[in-house]
Short mmCIF file of C-alpha atoms in Angstrom, two decimals:
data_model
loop_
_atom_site.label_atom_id
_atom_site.label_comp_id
_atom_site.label_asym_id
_atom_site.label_seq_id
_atom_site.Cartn_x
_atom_site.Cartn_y
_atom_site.Cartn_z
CA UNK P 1 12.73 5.60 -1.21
CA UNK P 2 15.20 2.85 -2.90
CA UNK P 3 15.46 2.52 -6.73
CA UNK P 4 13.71 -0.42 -7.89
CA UNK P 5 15.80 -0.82 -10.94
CA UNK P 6 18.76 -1.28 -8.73
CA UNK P 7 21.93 -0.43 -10.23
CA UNK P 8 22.59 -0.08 -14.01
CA UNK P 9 26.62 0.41 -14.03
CA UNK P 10 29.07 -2.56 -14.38
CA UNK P 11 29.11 -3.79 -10.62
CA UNK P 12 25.43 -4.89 -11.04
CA UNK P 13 24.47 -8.17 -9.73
CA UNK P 14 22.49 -10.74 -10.04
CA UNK P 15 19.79 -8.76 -7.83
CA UNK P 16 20.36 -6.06 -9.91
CA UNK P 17 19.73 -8.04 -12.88
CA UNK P 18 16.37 -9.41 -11.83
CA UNK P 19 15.09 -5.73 -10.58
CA UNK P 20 15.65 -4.45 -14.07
CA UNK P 21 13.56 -7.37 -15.21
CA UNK P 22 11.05 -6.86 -12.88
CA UNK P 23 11.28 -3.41 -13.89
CA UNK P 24 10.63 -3.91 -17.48
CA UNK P 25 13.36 -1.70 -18.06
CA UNK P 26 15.22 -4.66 -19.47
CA UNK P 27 14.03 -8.09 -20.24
CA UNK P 28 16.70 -9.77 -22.67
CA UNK P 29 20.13 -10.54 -22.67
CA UNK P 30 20.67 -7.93 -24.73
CA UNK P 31 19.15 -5.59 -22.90
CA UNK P 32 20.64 -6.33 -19.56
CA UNK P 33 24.11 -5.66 -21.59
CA UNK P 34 23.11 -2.50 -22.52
CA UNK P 35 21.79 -1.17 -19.11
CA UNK P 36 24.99 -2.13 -17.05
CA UNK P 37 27.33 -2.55 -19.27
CA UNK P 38 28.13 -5.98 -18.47
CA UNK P 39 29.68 -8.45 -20.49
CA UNK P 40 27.52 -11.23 -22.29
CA UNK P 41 29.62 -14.31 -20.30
CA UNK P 42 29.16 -11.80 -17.26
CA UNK P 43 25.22 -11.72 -17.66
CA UNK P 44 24.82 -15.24 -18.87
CA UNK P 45 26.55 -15.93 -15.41
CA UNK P 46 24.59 -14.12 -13.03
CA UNK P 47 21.45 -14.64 -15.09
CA UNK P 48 22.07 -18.89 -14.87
CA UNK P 49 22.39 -18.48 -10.89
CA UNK P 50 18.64 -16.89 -11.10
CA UNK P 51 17.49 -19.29 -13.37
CA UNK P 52 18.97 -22.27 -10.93
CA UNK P 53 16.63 -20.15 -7.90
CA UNK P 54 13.56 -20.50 -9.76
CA UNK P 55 12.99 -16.83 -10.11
CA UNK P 56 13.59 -15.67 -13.67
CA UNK P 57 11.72 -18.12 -16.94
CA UNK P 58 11.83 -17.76 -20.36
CA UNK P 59 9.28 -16.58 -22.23
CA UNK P 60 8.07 -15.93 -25.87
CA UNK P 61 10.34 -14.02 -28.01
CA UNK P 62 11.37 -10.32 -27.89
CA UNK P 63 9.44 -8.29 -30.38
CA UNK P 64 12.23 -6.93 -33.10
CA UNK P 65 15.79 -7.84 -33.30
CA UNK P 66 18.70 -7.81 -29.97
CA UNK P 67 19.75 -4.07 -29.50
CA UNK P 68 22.95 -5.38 -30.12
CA UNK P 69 21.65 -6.86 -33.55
CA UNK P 70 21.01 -10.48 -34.49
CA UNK P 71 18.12 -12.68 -34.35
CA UNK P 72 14.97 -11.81 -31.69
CA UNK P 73 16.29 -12.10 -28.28
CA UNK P 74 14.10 -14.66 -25.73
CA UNK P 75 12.61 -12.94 -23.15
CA UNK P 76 13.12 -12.86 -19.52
CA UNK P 77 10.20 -13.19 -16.73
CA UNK P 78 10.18 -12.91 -13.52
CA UNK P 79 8.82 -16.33 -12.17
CA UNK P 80 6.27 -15.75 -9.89
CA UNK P 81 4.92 -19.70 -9.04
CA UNK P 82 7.77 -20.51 -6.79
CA UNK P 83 6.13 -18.34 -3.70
CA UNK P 84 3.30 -16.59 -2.49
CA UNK P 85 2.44 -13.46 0.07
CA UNK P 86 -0.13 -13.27 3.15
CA UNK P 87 -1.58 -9.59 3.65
CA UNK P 88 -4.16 -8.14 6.08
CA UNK P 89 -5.79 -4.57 6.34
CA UNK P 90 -7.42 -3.77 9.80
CA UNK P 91 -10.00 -1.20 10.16
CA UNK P 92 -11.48 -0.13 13.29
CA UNK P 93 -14.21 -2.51 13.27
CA UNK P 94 -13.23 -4.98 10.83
CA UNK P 95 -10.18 -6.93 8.48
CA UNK P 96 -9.83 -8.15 5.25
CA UNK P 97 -6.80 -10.96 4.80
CA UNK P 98 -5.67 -12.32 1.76
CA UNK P 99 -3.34 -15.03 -0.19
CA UNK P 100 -1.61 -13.40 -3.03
CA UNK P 101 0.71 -14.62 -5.83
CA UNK P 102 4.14 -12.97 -6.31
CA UNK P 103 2.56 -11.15 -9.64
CA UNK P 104 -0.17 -9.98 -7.53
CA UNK P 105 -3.16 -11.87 -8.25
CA UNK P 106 -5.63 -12.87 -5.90
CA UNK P 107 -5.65 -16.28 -4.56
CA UNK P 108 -7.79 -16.78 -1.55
CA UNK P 109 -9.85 -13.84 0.95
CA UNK P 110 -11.57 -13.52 3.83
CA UNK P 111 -13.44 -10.65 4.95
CA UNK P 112 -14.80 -10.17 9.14
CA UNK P 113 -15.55 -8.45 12.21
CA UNK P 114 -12.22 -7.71 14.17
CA UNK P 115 -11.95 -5.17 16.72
CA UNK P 116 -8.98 -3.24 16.54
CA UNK P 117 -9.54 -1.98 20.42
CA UNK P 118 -9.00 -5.62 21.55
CA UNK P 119 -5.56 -5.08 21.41
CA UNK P 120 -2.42 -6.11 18.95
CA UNK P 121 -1.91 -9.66 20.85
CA UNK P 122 -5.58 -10.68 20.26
CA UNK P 123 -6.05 -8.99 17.04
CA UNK P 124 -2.84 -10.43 15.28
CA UNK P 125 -3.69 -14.13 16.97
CA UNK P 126 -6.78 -13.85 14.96
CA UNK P 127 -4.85 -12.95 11.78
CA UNK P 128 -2.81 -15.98 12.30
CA UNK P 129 -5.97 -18.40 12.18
CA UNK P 130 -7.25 -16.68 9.04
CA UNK P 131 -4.14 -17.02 7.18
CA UNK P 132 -3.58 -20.69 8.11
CA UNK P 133 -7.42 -21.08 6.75
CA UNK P 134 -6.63 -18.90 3.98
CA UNK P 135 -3.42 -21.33 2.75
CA UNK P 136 -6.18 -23.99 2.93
CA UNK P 137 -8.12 -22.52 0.91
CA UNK P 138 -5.31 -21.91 -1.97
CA UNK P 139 -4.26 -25.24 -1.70
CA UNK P 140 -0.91 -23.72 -0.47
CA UNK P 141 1.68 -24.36 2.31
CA UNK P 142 2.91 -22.51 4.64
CA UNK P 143 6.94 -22.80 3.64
CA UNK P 144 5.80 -20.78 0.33
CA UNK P 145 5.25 -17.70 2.02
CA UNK P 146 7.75 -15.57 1.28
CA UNK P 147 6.42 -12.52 3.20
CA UNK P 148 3.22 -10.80 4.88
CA UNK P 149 2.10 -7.27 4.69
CA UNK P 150 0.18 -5.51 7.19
CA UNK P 151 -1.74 -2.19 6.84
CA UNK P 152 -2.59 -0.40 10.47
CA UNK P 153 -5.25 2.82 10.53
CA UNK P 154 -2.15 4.50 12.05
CA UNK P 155 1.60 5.95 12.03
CA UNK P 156 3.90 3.52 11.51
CA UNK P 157 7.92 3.92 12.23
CA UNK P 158 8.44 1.79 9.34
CA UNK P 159 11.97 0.58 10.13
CA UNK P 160 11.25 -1.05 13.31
CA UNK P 161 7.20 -2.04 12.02
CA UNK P 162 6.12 0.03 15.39
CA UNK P 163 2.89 1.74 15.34
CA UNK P 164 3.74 5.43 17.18
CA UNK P 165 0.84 7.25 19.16
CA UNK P 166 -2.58 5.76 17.49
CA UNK P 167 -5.20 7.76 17.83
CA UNK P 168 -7.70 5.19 16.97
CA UNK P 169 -6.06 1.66 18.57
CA UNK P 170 -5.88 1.96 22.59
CA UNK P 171 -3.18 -0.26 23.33
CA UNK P 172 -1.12 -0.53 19.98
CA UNK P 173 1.48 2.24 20.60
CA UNK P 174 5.13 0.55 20.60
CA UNK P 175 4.15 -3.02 20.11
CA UNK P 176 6.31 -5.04 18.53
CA UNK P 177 4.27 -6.14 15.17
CA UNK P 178 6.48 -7.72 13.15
CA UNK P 179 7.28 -10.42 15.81
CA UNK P 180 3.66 -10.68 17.15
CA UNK P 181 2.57 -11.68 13.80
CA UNK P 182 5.30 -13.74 13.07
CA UNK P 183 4.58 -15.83 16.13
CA UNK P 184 0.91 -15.53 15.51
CA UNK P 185 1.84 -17.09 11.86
CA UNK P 186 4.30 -20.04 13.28
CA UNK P 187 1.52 -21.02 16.09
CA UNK P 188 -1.33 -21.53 13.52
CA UNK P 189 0.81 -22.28 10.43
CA UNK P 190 3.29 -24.76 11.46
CA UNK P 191 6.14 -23.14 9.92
CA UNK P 192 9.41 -20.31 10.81
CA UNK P 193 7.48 -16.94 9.92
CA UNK P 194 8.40 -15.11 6.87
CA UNK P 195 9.64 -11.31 6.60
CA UNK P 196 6.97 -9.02 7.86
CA UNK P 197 6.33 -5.58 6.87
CA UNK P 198 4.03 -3.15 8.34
CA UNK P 199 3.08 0.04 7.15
CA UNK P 200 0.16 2.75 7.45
CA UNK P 201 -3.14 1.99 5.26
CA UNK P 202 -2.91 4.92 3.50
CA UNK P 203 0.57 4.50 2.29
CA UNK P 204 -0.64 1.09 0.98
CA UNK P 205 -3.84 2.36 -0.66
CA UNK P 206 -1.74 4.69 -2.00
CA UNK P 207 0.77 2.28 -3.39
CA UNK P 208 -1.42 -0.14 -4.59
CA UNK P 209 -3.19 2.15 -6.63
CA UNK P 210 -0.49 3.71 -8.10
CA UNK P 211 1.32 1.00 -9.23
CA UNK P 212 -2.04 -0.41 -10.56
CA UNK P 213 -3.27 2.32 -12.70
CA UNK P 214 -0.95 5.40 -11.89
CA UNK P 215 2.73 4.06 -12.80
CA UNK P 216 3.71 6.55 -14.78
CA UNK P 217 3.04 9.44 -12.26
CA UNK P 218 5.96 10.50 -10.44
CA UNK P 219 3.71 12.55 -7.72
CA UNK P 220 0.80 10.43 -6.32
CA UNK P 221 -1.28 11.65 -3.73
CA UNK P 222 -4.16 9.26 -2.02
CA UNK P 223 -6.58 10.83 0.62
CA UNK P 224 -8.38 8.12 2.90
CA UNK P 225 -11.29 9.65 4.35
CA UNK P 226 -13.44 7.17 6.95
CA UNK P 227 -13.29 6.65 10.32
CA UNK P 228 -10.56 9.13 10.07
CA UNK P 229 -8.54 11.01 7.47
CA UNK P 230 -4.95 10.15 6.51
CA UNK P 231 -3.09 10.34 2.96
CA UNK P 232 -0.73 8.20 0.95
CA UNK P 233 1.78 9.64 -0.80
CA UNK P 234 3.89 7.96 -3.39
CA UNK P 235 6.79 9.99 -4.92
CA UNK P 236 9.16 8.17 -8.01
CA UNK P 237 7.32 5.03 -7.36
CA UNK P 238 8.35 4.92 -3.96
CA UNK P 239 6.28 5.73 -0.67
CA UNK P 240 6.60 9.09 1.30
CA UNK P 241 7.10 8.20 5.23
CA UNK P 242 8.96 11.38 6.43
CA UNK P 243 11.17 10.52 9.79
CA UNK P 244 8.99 8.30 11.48
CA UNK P 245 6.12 7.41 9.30
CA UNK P 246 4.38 10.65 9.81
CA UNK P 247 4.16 12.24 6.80
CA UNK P 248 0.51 12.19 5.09
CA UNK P 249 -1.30 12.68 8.56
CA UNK P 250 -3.10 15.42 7.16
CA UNK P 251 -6.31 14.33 10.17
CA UNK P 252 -4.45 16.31 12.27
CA UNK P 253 -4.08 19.38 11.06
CA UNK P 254 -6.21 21.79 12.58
CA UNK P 255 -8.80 23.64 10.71
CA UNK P 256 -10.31 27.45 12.22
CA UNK P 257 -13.90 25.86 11.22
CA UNK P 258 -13.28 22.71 13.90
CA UNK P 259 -11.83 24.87 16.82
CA UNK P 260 -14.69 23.17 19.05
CA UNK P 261 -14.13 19.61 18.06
CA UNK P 262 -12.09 17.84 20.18
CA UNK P 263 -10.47 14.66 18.15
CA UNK P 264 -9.29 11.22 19.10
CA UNK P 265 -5.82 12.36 19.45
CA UNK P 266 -6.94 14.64 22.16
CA UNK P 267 -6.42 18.06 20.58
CA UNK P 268 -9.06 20.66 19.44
CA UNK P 269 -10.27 21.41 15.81
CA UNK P 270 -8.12 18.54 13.70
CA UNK P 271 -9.53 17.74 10.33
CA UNK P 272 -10.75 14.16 11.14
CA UNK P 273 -12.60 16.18 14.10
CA UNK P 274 -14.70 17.60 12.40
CA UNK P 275 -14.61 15.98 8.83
CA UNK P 276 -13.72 12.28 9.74
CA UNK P 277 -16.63 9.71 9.51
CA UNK P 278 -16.87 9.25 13.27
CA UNK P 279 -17.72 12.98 13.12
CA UNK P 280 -20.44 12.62 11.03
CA UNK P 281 -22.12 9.55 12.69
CA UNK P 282 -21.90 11.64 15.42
CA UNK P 283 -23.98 14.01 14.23
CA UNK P 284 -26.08 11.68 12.72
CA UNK P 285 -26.57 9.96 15.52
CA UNK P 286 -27.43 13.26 16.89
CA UNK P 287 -30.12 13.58 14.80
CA UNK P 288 -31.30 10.69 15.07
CA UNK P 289 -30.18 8.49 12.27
CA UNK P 290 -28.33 5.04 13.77
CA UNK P 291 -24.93 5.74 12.69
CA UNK P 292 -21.58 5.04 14.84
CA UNK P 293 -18.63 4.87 12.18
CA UNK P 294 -17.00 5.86 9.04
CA UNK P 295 -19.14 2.50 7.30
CA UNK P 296 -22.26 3.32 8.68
CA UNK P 297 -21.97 6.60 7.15
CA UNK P 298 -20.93 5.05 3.85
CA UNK P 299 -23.83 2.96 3.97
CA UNK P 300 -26.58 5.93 4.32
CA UNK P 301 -24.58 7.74 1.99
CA UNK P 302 -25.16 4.59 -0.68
CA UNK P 303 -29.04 4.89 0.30
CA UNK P 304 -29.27 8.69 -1.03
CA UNK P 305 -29.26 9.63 2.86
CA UNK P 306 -30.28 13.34 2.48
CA UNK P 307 -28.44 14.83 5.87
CA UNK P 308 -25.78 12.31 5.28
CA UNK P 309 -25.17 13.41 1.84
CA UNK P 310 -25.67 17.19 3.40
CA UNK P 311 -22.59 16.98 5.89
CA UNK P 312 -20.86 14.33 3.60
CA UNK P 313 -20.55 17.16 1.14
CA UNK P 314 -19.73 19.81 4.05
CA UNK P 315 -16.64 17.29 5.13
CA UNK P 316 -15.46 17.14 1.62
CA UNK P 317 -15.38 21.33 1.49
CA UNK P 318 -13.30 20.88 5.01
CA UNK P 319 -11.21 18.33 3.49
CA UNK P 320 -10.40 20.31 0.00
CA UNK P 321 -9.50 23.35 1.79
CA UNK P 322 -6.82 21.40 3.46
CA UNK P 323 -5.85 19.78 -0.05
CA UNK P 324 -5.04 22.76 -1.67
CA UNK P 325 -2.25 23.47 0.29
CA UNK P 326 -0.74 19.42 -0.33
CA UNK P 327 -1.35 20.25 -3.67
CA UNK P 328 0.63 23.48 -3.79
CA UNK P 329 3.34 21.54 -1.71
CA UNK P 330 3.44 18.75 -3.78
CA UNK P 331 2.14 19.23 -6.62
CA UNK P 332 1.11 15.88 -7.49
CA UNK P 333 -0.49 14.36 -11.14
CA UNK P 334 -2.71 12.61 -9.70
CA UNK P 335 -5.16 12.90 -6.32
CA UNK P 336 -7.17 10.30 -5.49
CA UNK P 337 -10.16 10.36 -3.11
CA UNK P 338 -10.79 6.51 -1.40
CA UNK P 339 -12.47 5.53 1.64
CA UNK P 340 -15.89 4.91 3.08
CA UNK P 341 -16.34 8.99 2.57
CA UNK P 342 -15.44 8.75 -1.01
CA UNK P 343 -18.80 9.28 -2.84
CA UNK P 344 -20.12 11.90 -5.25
CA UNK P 345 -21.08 14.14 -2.18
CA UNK P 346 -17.88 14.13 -0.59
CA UNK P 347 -16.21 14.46 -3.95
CA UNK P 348 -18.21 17.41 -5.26
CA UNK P 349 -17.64 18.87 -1.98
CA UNK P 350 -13.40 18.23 -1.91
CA UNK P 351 -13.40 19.95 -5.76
CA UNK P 352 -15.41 23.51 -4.82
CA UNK P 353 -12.91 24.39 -2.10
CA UNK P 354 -10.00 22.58 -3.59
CA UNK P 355 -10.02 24.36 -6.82
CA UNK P 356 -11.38 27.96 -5.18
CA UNK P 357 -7.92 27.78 -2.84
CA UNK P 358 -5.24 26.32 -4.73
CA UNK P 359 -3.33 28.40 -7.21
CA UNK P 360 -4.52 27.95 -11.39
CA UNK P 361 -0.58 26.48 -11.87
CA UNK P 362 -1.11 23.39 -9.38
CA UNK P 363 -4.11 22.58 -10.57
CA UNK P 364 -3.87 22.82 -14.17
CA UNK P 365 -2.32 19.13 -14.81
CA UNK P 366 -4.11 17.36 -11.63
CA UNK P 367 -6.34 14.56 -11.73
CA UNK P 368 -8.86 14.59 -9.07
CA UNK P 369 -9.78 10.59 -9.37
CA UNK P 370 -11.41 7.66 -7.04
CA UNK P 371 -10.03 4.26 -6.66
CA UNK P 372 -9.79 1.47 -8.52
CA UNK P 373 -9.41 -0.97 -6.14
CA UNK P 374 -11.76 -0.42 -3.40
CA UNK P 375 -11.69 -1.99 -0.75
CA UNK P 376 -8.66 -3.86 -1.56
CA UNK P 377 -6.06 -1.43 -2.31
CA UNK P 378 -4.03 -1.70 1.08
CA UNK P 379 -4.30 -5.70 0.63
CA UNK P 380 -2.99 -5.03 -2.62
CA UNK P 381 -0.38 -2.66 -1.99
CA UNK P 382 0.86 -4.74 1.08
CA UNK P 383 1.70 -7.43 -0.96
CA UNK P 384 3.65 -5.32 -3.52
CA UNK P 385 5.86 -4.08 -0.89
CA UNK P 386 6.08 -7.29 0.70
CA UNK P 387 7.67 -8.08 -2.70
CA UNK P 388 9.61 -5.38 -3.30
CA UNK P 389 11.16 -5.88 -0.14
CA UNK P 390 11.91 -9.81 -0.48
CA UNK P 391 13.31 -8.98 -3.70
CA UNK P 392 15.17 -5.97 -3.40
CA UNK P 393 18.69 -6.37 -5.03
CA UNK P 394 21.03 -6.43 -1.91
CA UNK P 395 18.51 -9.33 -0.95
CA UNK P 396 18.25 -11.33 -3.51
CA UNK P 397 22.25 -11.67 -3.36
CA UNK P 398 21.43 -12.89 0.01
CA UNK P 399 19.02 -15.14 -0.40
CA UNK P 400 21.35 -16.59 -3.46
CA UNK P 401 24.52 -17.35 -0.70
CA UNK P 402 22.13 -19.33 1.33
CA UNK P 403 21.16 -21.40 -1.43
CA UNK P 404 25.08 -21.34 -2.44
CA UNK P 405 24.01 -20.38 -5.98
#
């Protein structure tokens, strides 16, 4: 996890600058002076070769005097207009792929059928065509995207963008994403692909939410429970990944109630075994009631269901016995519950064994919350790191050498 303020001493840069704008740690001249301890001819400088990229604007005037006294200081804005960012969820069954400004509003969307078993080359070809329709339909070019963000319903070495031993996506294990996508983007876009960034859904559920509604909690905890169960965890504002990208696969720990189940991954009695929505369509489907994934199961669960809402509500008991030791590990502010699973059923179900395990202490400041975004929290928090990442100080002075500013 980096700091997003980048550095605050006197070797800041210009990166560093326009992070602690970003930031909203400092947004005047003044300010910036104060935080690194930078001269004003110093900041002026650095601040003019940002100003020359396009990426910082004045704006109205600073509420109250300069911290170092005077008249109201002019505020500094990032200056979002000058580029935009392609991201895609995939599910099992379907995507969602979207346009998205640098301030993260929503431009352009599409929403269809894609079957994740098909394969990475296929799947990522089909991205390709959506985005290209996508730019279309923002009235957009290509040359303005400045990077694309891709959640995957599985572990993700995030260094090298390389999903590692899927569960749920036959054929995806190794495959080189990043450049797949990129080519995928330059044969239906017409243009040298942008910086791509692929990460586990969960982690960007988890991100977008947080920085949506939950930026001033410094222990974040999302729990994705459809086809399978996975959390997000987002620690001082920046995302959890352990070693590889494993960390948050709570699915897979195994549970004494599941000992029978045998999961996707191959073992006996993991979580998402017996508690994941494939589980339950299966025993829906069992009994009878047309069900075959995690969204099927949502949708009789949205139709008052009464066995769906039954074993929904049985999963979520499952699922909070497992959360109470995350939340004694990490004791986070805030746990949110998202997903096709995440109803009042599930919910009701996550609290009784969640709060009956967990000690009074780890509890006694948590919010047990659902999400604000929906459905479009990984698009969401795909694009924020896609702009975190093209904007991160040490790349923003590189960016400003190719430009020779």
């Amino acid at each position: 996890m980096s700091n997003p303020a980048g550095k605050t001493g006197p070797r800041a840069g210009a990166g560093d600058l326009l992070a602690l704008v970003r930031s909203g740690r400092a947004t005047t001249r003044g300010a910036l002076q104060q935080a690194t301890g930078l001269s004003r001819a110093t900041v002026g400088h650095r601040l003019d070769r940002l100003f020359r990229a396009g990426w910082l604007r004045e704006g109205p005037g600073a509420s109250g005097g300069s911290p170092l006294g005077g008249r109201p200081s002019v505020r500094l804005e990032f200056d979002g207009s000058h580029g935009l960012v392609l991201a895609a969820d995939l599910e099992t069954r379907h995507a969602r792929a979207a346009v998205l400004s640098l301030g993260g509003e929503l431009l352009a969307e599409h929403t269809g059928p894609l079957d994740i078993t098909a394969g990475p080359g296929p799947v990522l070809d089909i991205l390709g065509r959506w985005f290209a329709v996508l730019l279309d339909q923002a009235d957009a070019t290509a040359d303005a995207v400045c990077g694309m963000g891709l959640a995957v319903p599985g572990p993700v070495d995030h260094a090298t963008g390389r999903v590692v031993q899927p569960p749920i996506m036959p054929g995806w294990d190794g495959a080189p994403l990043p450049g797949l996508l990129g080519d995928a983007f330059r044969r239906h876009c017409g243009a040298p692909p942008p910086p791509v960034l692929i990460d586990n859904d969960a982690n960007l559920m988890a991100y977008g939410e947080q920085r949506h509604a939950h930026r001033d909690c410094a222990a974040f905890v999302l729990v994705k429970a459809s086809t399978g169960i996975g959390a997000g965890i987002v620690v001082d504002g920046g995302v959890l990944r352990g070693v590889d990208g494993g960390a948050g696969d709570i699915g897979h720990i195994r549970v004494p109630a599941g000992e029978d189940a045998r999961c996707a991954c191959g073992a006996h009695g993991c979580l998402a075994a017996l508690a994941g929505g494939r589980a339950l369509a299966a025993r829906l489907a069992a009994a009878g009631v047309p069900a075959a994934s995690g969204s099927d199961v949502r949708d009789l669960l949205a139709a008052g269901h009464p066995e769906a809402s039954r074993l929904a509500r049985q999963a979520g008991r499952h699922v909070g016995e497992v959360l109470a030791t995350v939340v004694s590990l990490l004791n986070p502010g805030v746990l949110m519950i998202a997903g096709d699973l995440a109803g009042t059923a599930f919910l009701t179900g996550v609290r009784e064994l969640l709060y009956e395990r967990a000690l009074p202490r780890s509890t006694a400041h948590l919010e047990v919350v659902t999400s604000r975004l929906g459905e479009r929290a990984a698009v969401f928090g795909a694009g924020a790191l896609v702009v975190e990442h093209v904007f991160a100080p040490e790349r923003v002075e590189e960016r400003l050498a190719a430009l020779a500013l």
